[in-house]
Tab-separated table of C-alpha atoms and ligand atoms in Angstrom:
chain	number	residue	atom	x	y	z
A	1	UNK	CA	97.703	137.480	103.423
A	2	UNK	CA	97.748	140.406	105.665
A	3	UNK	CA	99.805	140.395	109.025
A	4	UNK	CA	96.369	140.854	111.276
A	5	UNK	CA	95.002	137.986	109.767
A	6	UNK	CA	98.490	135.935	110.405
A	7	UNK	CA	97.789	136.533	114.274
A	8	UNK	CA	93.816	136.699	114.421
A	9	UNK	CA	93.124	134.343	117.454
A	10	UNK	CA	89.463	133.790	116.025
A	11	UNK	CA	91.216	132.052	112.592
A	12	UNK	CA	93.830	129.855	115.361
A	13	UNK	CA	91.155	129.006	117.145
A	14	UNK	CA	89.416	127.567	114.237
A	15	UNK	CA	92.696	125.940	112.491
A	16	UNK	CA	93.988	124.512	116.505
A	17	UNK	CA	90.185	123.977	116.959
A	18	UNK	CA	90.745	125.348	120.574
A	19	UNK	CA	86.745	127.067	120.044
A	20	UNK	CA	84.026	127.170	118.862
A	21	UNK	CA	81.501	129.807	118.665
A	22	UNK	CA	78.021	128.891	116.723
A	23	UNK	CA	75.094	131.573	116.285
A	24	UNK	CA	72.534	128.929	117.585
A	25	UNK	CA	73.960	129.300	120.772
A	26	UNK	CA	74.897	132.921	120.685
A	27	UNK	CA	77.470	135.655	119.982
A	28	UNK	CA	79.600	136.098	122.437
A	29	UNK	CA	79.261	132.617	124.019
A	30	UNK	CA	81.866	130.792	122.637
A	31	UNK	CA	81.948	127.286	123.579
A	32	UNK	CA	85.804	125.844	124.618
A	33	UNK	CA	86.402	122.271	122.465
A	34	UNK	CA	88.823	119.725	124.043
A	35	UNK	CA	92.310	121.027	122.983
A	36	UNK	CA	91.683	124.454	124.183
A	37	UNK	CA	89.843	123.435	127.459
A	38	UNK	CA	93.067	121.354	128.280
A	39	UNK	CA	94.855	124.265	128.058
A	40	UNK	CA	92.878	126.406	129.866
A	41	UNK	CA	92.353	123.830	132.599
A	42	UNK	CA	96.544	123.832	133.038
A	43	UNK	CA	96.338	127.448	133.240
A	44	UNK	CA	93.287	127.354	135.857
A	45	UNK	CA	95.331	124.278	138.256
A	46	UNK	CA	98.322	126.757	137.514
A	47	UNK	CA	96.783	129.994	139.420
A	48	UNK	CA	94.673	128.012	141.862
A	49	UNK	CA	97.837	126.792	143.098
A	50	UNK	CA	100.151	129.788	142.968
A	51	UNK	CA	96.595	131.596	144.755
A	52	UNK	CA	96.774	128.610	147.513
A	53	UNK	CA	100.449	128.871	147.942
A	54	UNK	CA	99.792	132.938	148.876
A	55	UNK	CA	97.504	132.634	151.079
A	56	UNK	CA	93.817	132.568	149.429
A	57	UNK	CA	91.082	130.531	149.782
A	58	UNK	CA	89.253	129.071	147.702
A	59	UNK	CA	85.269	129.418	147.296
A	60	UNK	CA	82.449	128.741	144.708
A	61	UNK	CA	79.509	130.780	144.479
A	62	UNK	CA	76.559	130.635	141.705
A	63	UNK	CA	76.278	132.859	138.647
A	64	UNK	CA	73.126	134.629	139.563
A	65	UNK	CA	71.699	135.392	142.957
A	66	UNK	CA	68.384	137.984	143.812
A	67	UNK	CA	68.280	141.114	142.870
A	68	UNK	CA	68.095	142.427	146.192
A	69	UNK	CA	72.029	141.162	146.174
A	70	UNK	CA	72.633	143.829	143.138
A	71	UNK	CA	70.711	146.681	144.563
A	72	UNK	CA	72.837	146.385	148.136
A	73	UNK	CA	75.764	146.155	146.056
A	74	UNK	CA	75.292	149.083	144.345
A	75	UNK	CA	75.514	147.202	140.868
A	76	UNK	CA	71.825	147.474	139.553
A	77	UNK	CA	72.139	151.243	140.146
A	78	UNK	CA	75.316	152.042	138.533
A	79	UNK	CA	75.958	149.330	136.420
A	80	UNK	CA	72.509	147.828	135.259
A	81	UNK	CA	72.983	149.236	131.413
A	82	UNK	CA	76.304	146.268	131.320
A	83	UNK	CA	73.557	143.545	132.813
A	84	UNK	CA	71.484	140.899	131.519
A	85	UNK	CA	67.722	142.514	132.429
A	86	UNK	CA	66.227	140.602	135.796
A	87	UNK	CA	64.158	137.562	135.337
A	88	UNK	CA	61.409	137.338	137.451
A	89	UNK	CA	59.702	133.828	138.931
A	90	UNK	CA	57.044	135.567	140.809
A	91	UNK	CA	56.069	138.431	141.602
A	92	UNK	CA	58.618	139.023	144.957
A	93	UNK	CA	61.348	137.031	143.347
A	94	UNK	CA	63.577	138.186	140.559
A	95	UNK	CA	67.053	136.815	139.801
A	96	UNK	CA	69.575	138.817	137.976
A	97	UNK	CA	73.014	137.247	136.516
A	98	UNK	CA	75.743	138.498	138.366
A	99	UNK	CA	78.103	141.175	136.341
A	100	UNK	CA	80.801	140.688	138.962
A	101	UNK	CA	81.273	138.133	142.032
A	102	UNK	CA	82.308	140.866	144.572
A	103	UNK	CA	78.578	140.549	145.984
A	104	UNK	CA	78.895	136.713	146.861
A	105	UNK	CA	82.329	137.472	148.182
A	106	UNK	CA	80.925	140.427	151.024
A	107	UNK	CA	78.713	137.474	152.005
A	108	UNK	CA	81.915	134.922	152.889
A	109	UNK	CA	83.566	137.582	154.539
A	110	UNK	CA	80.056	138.055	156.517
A	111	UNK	CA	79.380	134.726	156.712
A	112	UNK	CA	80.216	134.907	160.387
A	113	UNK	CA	82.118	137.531	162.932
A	114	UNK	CA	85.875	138.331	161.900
A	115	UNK	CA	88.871	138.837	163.818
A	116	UNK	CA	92.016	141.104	163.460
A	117	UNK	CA	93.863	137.680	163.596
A	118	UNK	CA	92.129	136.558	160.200
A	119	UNK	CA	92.940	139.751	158.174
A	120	UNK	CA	93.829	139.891	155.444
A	121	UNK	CA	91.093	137.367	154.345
A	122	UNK	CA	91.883	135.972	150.719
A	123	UNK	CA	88.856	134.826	148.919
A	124	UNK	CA	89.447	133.302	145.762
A	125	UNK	CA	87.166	132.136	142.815
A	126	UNK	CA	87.442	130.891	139.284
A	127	UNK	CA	84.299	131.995	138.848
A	128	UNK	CA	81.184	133.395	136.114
A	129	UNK	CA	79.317	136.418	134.980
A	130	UNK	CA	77.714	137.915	132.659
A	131	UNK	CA	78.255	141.154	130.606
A	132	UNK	CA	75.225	142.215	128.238
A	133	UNK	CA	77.456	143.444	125.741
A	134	UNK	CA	76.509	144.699	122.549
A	135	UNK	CA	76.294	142.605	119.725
A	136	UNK	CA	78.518	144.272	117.260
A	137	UNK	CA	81.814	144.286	119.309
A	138	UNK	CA	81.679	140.824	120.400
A	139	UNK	CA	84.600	138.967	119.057
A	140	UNK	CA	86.036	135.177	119.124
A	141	UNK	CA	87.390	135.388	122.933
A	142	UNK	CA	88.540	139.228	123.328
A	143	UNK	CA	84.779	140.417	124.026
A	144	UNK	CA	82.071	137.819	125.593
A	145	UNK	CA	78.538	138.036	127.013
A	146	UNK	CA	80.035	134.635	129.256
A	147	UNK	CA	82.908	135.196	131.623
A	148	UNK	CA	85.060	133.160	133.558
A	149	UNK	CA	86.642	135.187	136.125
A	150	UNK	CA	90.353	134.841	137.967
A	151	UNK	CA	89.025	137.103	140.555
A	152	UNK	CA	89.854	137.370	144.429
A	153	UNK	CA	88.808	140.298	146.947
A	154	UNK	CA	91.093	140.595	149.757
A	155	UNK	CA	89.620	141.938	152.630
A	156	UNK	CA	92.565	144.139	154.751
A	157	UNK	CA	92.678	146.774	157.912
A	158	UNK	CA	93.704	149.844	156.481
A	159	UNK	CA	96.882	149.835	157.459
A	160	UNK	CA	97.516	146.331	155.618
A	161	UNK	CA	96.443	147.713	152.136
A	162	UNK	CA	100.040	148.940	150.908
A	163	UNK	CA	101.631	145.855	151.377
A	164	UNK	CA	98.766	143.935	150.618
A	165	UNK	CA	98.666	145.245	146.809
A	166	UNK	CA	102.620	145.368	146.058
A	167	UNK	CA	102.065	140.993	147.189
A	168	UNK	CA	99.644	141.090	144.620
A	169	UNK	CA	101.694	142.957	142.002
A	170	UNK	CA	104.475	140.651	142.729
A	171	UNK	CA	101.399	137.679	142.249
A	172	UNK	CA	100.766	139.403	139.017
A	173	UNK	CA	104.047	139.518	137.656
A	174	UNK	CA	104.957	135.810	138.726
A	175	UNK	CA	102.054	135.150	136.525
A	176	UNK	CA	102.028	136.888	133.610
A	177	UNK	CA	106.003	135.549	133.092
A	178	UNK	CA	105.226	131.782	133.790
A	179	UNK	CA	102.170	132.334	131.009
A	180	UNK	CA	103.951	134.302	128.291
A	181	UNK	CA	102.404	137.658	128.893
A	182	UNK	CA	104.148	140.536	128.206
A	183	UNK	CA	102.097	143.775	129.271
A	184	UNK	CA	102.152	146.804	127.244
A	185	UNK	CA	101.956	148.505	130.670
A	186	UNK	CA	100.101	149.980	133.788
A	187	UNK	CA	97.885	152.149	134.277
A	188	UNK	CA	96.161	154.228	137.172
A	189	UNK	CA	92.396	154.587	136.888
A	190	UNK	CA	91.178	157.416	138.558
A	191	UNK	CA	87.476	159.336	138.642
A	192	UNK	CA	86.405	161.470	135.830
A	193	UNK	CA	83.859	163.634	134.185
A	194	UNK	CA	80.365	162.381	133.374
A	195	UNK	CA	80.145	159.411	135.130
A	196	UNK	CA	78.697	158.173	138.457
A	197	UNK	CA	80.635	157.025	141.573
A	198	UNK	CA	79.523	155.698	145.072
A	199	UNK	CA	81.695	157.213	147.731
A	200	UNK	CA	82.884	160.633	149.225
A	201	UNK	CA	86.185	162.840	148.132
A	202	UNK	CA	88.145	161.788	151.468
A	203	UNK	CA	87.527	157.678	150.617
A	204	UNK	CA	88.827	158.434	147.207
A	205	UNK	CA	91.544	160.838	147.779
A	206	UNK	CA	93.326	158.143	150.424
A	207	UNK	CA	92.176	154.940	148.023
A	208	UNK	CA	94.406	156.812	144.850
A	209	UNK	CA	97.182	158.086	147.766
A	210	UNK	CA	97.643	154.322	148.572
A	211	UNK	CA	97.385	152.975	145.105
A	212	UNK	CA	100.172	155.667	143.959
A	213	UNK	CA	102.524	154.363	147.062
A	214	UNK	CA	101.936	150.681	145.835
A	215	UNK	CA	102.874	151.590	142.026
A	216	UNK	CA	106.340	153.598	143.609
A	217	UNK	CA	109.217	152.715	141.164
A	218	UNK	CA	106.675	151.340	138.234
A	219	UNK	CA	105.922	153.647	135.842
A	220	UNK	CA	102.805	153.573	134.376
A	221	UNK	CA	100.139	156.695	133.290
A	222	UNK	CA	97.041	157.704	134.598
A	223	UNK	CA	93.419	157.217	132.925
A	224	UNK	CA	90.872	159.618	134.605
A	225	UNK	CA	87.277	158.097	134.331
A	226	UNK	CA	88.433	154.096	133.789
A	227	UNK	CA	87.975	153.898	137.841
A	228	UNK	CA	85.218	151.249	139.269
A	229	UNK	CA	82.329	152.673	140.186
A	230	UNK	CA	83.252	151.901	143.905
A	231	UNK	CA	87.231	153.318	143.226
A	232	UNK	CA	90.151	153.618	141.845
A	233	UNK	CA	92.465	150.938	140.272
A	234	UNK	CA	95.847	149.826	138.998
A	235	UNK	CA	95.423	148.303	135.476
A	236	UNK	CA	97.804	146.013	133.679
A	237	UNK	CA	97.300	146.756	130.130
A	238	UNK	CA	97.769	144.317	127.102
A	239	UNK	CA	97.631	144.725	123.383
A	240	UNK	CA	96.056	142.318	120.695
A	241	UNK	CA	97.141	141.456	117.444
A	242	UNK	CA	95.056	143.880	116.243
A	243	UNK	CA	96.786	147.208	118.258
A	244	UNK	CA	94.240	147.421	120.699
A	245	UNK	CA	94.764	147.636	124.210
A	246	UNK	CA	92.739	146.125	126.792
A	247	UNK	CA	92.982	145.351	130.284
A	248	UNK	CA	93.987	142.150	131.805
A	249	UNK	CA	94.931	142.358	135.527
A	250	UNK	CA	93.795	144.754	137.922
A	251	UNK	CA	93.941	145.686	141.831
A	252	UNK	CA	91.167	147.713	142.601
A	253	UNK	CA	90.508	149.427	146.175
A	254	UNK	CA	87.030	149.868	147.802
A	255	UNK	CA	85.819	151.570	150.935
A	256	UNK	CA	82.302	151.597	149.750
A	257	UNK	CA	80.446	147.299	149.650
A	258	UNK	CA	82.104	146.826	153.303
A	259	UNK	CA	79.851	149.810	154.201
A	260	UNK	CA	76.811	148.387	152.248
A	261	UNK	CA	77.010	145.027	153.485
A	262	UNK	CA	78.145	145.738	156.885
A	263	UNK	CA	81.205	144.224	156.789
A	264	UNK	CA	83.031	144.334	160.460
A	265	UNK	CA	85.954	142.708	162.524
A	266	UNK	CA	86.643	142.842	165.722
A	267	UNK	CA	89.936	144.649	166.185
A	268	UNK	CA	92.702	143.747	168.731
A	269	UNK	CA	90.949	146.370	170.979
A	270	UNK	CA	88.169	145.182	171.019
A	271	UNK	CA	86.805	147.599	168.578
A	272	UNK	CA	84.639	147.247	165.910
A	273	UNK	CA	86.145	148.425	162.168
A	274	UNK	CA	85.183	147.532	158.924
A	275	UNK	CA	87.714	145.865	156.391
A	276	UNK	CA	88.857	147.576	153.412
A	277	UNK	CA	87.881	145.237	150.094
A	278	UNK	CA	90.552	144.469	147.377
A	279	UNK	CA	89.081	143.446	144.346
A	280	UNK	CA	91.857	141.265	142.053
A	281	UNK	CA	92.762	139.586	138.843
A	282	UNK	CA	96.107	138.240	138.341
A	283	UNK	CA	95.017	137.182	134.724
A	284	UNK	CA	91.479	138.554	134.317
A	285	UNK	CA	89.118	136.653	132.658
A	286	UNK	CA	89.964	133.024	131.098
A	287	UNK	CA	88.529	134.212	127.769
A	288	UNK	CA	90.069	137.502	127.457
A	289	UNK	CA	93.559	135.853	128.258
A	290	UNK	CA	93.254	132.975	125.720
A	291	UNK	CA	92.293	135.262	122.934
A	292	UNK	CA	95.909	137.196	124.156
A	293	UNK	CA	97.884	133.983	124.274
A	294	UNK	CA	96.625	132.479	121.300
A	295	UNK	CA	97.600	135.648	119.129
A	296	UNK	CA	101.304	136.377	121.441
A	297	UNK	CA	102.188	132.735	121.058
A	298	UNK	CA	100.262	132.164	117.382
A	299	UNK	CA	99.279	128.739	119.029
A	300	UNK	CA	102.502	127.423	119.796
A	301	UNK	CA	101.610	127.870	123.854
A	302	UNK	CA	104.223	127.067	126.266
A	303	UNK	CA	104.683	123.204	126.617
A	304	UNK	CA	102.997	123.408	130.533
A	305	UNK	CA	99.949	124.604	128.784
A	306	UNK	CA	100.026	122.441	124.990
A	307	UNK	CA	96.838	120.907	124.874
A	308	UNK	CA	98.953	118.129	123.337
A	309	UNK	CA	102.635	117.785	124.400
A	310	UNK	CA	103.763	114.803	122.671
A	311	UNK	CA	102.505	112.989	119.915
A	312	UNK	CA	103.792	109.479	118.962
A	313	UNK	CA	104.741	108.817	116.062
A	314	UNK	CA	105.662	104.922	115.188
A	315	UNK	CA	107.039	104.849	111.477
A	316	UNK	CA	105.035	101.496	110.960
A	317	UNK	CA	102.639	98.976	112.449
A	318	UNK	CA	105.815	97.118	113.868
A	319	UNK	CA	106.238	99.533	116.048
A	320	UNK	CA	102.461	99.705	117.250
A	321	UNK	CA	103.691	97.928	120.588
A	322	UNK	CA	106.828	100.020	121.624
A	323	UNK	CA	104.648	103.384	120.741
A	324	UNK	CA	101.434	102.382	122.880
A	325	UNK	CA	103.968	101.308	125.880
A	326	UNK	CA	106.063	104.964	125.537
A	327	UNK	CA	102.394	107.024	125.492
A	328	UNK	CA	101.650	104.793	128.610
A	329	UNK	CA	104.676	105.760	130.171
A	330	UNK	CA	104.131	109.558	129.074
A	331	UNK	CA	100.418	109.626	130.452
A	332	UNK	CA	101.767	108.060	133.995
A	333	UNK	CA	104.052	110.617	134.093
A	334	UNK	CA	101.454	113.615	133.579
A	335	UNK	CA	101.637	114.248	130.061
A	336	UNK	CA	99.325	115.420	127.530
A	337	UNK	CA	99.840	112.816	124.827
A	338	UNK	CA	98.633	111.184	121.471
A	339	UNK	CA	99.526	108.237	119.204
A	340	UNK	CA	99.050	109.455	115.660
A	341	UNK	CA	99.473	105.986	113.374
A	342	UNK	CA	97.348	106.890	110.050
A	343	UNK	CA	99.367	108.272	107.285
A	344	UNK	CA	103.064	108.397	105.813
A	345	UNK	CA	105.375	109.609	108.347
A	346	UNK	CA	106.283	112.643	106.755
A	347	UNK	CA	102.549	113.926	106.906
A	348	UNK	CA	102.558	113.195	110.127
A	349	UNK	CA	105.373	115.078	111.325
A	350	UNK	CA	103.673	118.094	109.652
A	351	UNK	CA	100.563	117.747	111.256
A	352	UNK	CA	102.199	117.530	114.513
A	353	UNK	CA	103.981	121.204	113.829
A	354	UNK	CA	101.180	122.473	112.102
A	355	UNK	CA	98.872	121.679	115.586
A	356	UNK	CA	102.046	123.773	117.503
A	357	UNK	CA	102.565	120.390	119.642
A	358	UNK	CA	105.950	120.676	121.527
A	359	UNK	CA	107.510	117.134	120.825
A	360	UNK	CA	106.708	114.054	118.302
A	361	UNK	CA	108.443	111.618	119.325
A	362	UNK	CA	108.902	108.792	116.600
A	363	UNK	CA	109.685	105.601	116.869
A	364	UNK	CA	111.353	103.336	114.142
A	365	UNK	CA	112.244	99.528	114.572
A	366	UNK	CA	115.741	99.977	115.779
A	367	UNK	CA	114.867	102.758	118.217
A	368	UNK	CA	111.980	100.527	119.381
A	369	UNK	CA	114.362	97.220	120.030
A	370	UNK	CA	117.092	99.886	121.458
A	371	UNK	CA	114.200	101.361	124.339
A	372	UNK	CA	115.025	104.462	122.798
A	373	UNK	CA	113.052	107.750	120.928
A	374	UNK	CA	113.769	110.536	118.416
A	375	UNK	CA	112.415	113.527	119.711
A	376	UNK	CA	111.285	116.215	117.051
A	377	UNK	CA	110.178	119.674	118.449
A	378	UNK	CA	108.280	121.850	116.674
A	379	UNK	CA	110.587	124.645	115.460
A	380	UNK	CA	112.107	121.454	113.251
A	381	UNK	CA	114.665	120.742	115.741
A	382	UNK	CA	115.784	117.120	116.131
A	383	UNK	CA	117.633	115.529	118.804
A	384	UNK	CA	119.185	112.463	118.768
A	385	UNK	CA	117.761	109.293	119.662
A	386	UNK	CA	117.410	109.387	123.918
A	387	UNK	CA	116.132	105.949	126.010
A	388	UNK	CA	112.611	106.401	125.981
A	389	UNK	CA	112.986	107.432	130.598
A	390	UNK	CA	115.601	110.337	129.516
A	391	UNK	CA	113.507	111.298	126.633
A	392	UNK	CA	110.137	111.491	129.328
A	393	UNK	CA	112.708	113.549	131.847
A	394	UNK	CA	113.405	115.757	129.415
A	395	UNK	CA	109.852	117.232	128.492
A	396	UNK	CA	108.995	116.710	131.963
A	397	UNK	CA	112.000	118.938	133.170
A	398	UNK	CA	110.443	121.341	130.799
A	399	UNK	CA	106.976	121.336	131.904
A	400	UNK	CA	107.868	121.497	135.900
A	401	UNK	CA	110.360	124.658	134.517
A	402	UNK	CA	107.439	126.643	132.898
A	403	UNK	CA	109.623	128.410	130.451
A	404	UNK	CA	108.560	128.939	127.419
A	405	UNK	CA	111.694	127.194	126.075
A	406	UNK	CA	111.639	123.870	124.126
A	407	UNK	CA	114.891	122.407	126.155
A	408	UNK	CA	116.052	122.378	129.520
A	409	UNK	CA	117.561	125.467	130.549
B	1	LIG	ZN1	85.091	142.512	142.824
């Protein structure tokens, strides 16, 4: 077996059954089965909460909106070759599916008159789009048609944007070490030849000025023509099992949708200025970032995001009793867990470390009259038998840690 086949995500994803993708429903819309759902719905409660706990709030908006939206936001005339074509209802109403959620976002922001006092303004969605992508590159996770976004825009005064996007590096960073990632690096991404870009020199000039100040100390290179169409951006580049880099989070700065949509607060003079617009990701797009974690960790993802954590193991059907009453306990306590009865023990224990779950914790006759457990983690490690409450401390001291350790630290 070659090593790129050893850390394919598309062959985990099959074997850990953490995916699905079927051709009746469509390349590049892969469709998320139970085990990797639960993981992704950790990671999801994860940044939601780190998000709340900085200041952003939360909003939903729909996938597709009229495409009067995408022509004010510039999209359908620089970006319409990476859309889904419109699809008309009659003949005044057309709907496109969005190909980025900045558009809804303009419209919280000018969903009523702003003050200085609110600035920034952190709007925050988990939310979808849709990239036409071509057939022949789509891939397992790493390239969809059907995206889940992390994706914020922060809208600042001007003088607010420096500190504004070191916070969110520091966001990024917090992040990236809680989930495992380890980027290959960062990147500027600045104008370049032969494309199109909204915007004058001056608005681009100060944009990259303030974007160079944020990255002060980090090194990173610079990629002329990866900017936005609307400007520059810091990337945080990542590299698959396969040696190609892609990237994951990004800070991008924009002078030019608060201009289109008319965006305006009301400054502590009295004056009327418009808001510059960060667009974020801590951890881009939920499919994108499973296809990395699946292939960094080779399945075995940190126990805070195991779609199992614990299976139960009891040795016999005397022990059917003490095993349902410890994956009670586990469950009450927040835990992932399964009881896994069918089978000799020894095959079971091997299916547990084949599925990467963290802990199987079996339980024989004396451990079950003793209260107690024998906890086996999945790099073959065995402790000794621990009363079943220390045993349930343990992984949860582990889970509220978010290392990617097996033990407490
Ligand atoms: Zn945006």
């Amino acid at each position: 077996m070659r090593e790129n086949d050893m850390i394919d995500h598309r062959r985990l994803g099959r074997e850990l059954e953490l995916f699905v993708s079927d051709p009746l429903a469509g390349a590049g819309l892969p469709i998320w089965l139970p085990a990797g759902a639960a993981a992704r719905h950790a990671v999801e409660e994860y940044v939601r909460e780190l998000e709340r706990r900085a200041g952003y709030q939360h909003v939903y908006s729909p996938p597709l909106g009229k495409r009067e939206l995408f022509e004010l936001s510039g999209h359908l005339g620089y970006f319409a070759d990476d859309m889904f074509p419109p699809m008309r209802l009659s003949a005044d109403d057309e709907f496109v599916l969005r190909p980025a959620l900045c558009p809804h976002h303009a419209l919280v922001f000018g969903a009523r008159g702003r003050s200085y006092r609110e600035l920034p303004l952190r709007v925050a969605e988990l939310g979808g789009m849709y990239r036409a992508e071509r057939s022949g590159v789509l891939g397992g996770l790493s390239r969809v048609r059907a995206i889940s976004l992390n994706d914020a825009h922060n809208f600042c005064a001007l003088e607010q944007v420096g500190a504004e996007v070191a916070e969110i590096l520091r966001l990024i960073r917090e992040a990236h070490a809680a989930l495992g990632v380890r980027p290959a690096g960062f990147r500027l991404s600045v104008r370049g030849p032969g494309q199109r870009y909204v915007g004058d020199d001056a608005q681009w000039a100060r944009a990259e000025e303030l974007l160079r100040d944020a990255l002060a100390g980090v090194e990173y290179e610079v990629a002329p023509g990866d900017a936005a169409f609307y400007g520059p951006k810091i990337d945080i580049q990542i590299v698959d099992g396969r040696g190609r880099e892609s990237t994951l989070a990004t800070v991008q700065l924009d002078f030019d949708k608060p201009e289109r949509f008319d965006l305006a607060y009301t400054d502590r003079d009295g004056a009327r200025r418009r808001p510059v617009m960060v667009h974020r990701s801590l951890v881009g797009s939920m499919e994108r970032l499973f296809a990395y974690l699946i292939e960094v960790h080779e399945g075995a993802f940190p126990v805070w995001y195991a779609p199992v954590q614990l299976a139960v193991l009891p040795v016999d059907a005397g022990q059917a009793d003490a095993a349902a009453d410890l994956a009670r306990r586990a469950e009450a306590a927040g835990l992932r867990v399964e009881i896994d009865a069918a089978g000799s023990l020894g095959a079971r224990i091997r299916d547990a470390a084949r599925r990467r779950i963290p802990y199987a914790a079996v339980v024989g006759a004396r451990e079950a009259a003793d209260g107690r457990v024998s906890l086996r983690l999945r790099d073959g490690r065995v402790l000794d038998p621990l009363p079943v409450a220390d045993a349930l401390a343990l992984v949860g001291d582990v889970v509220a840690s978010r290392t990617g350790q097996l033990l407490p630290g």
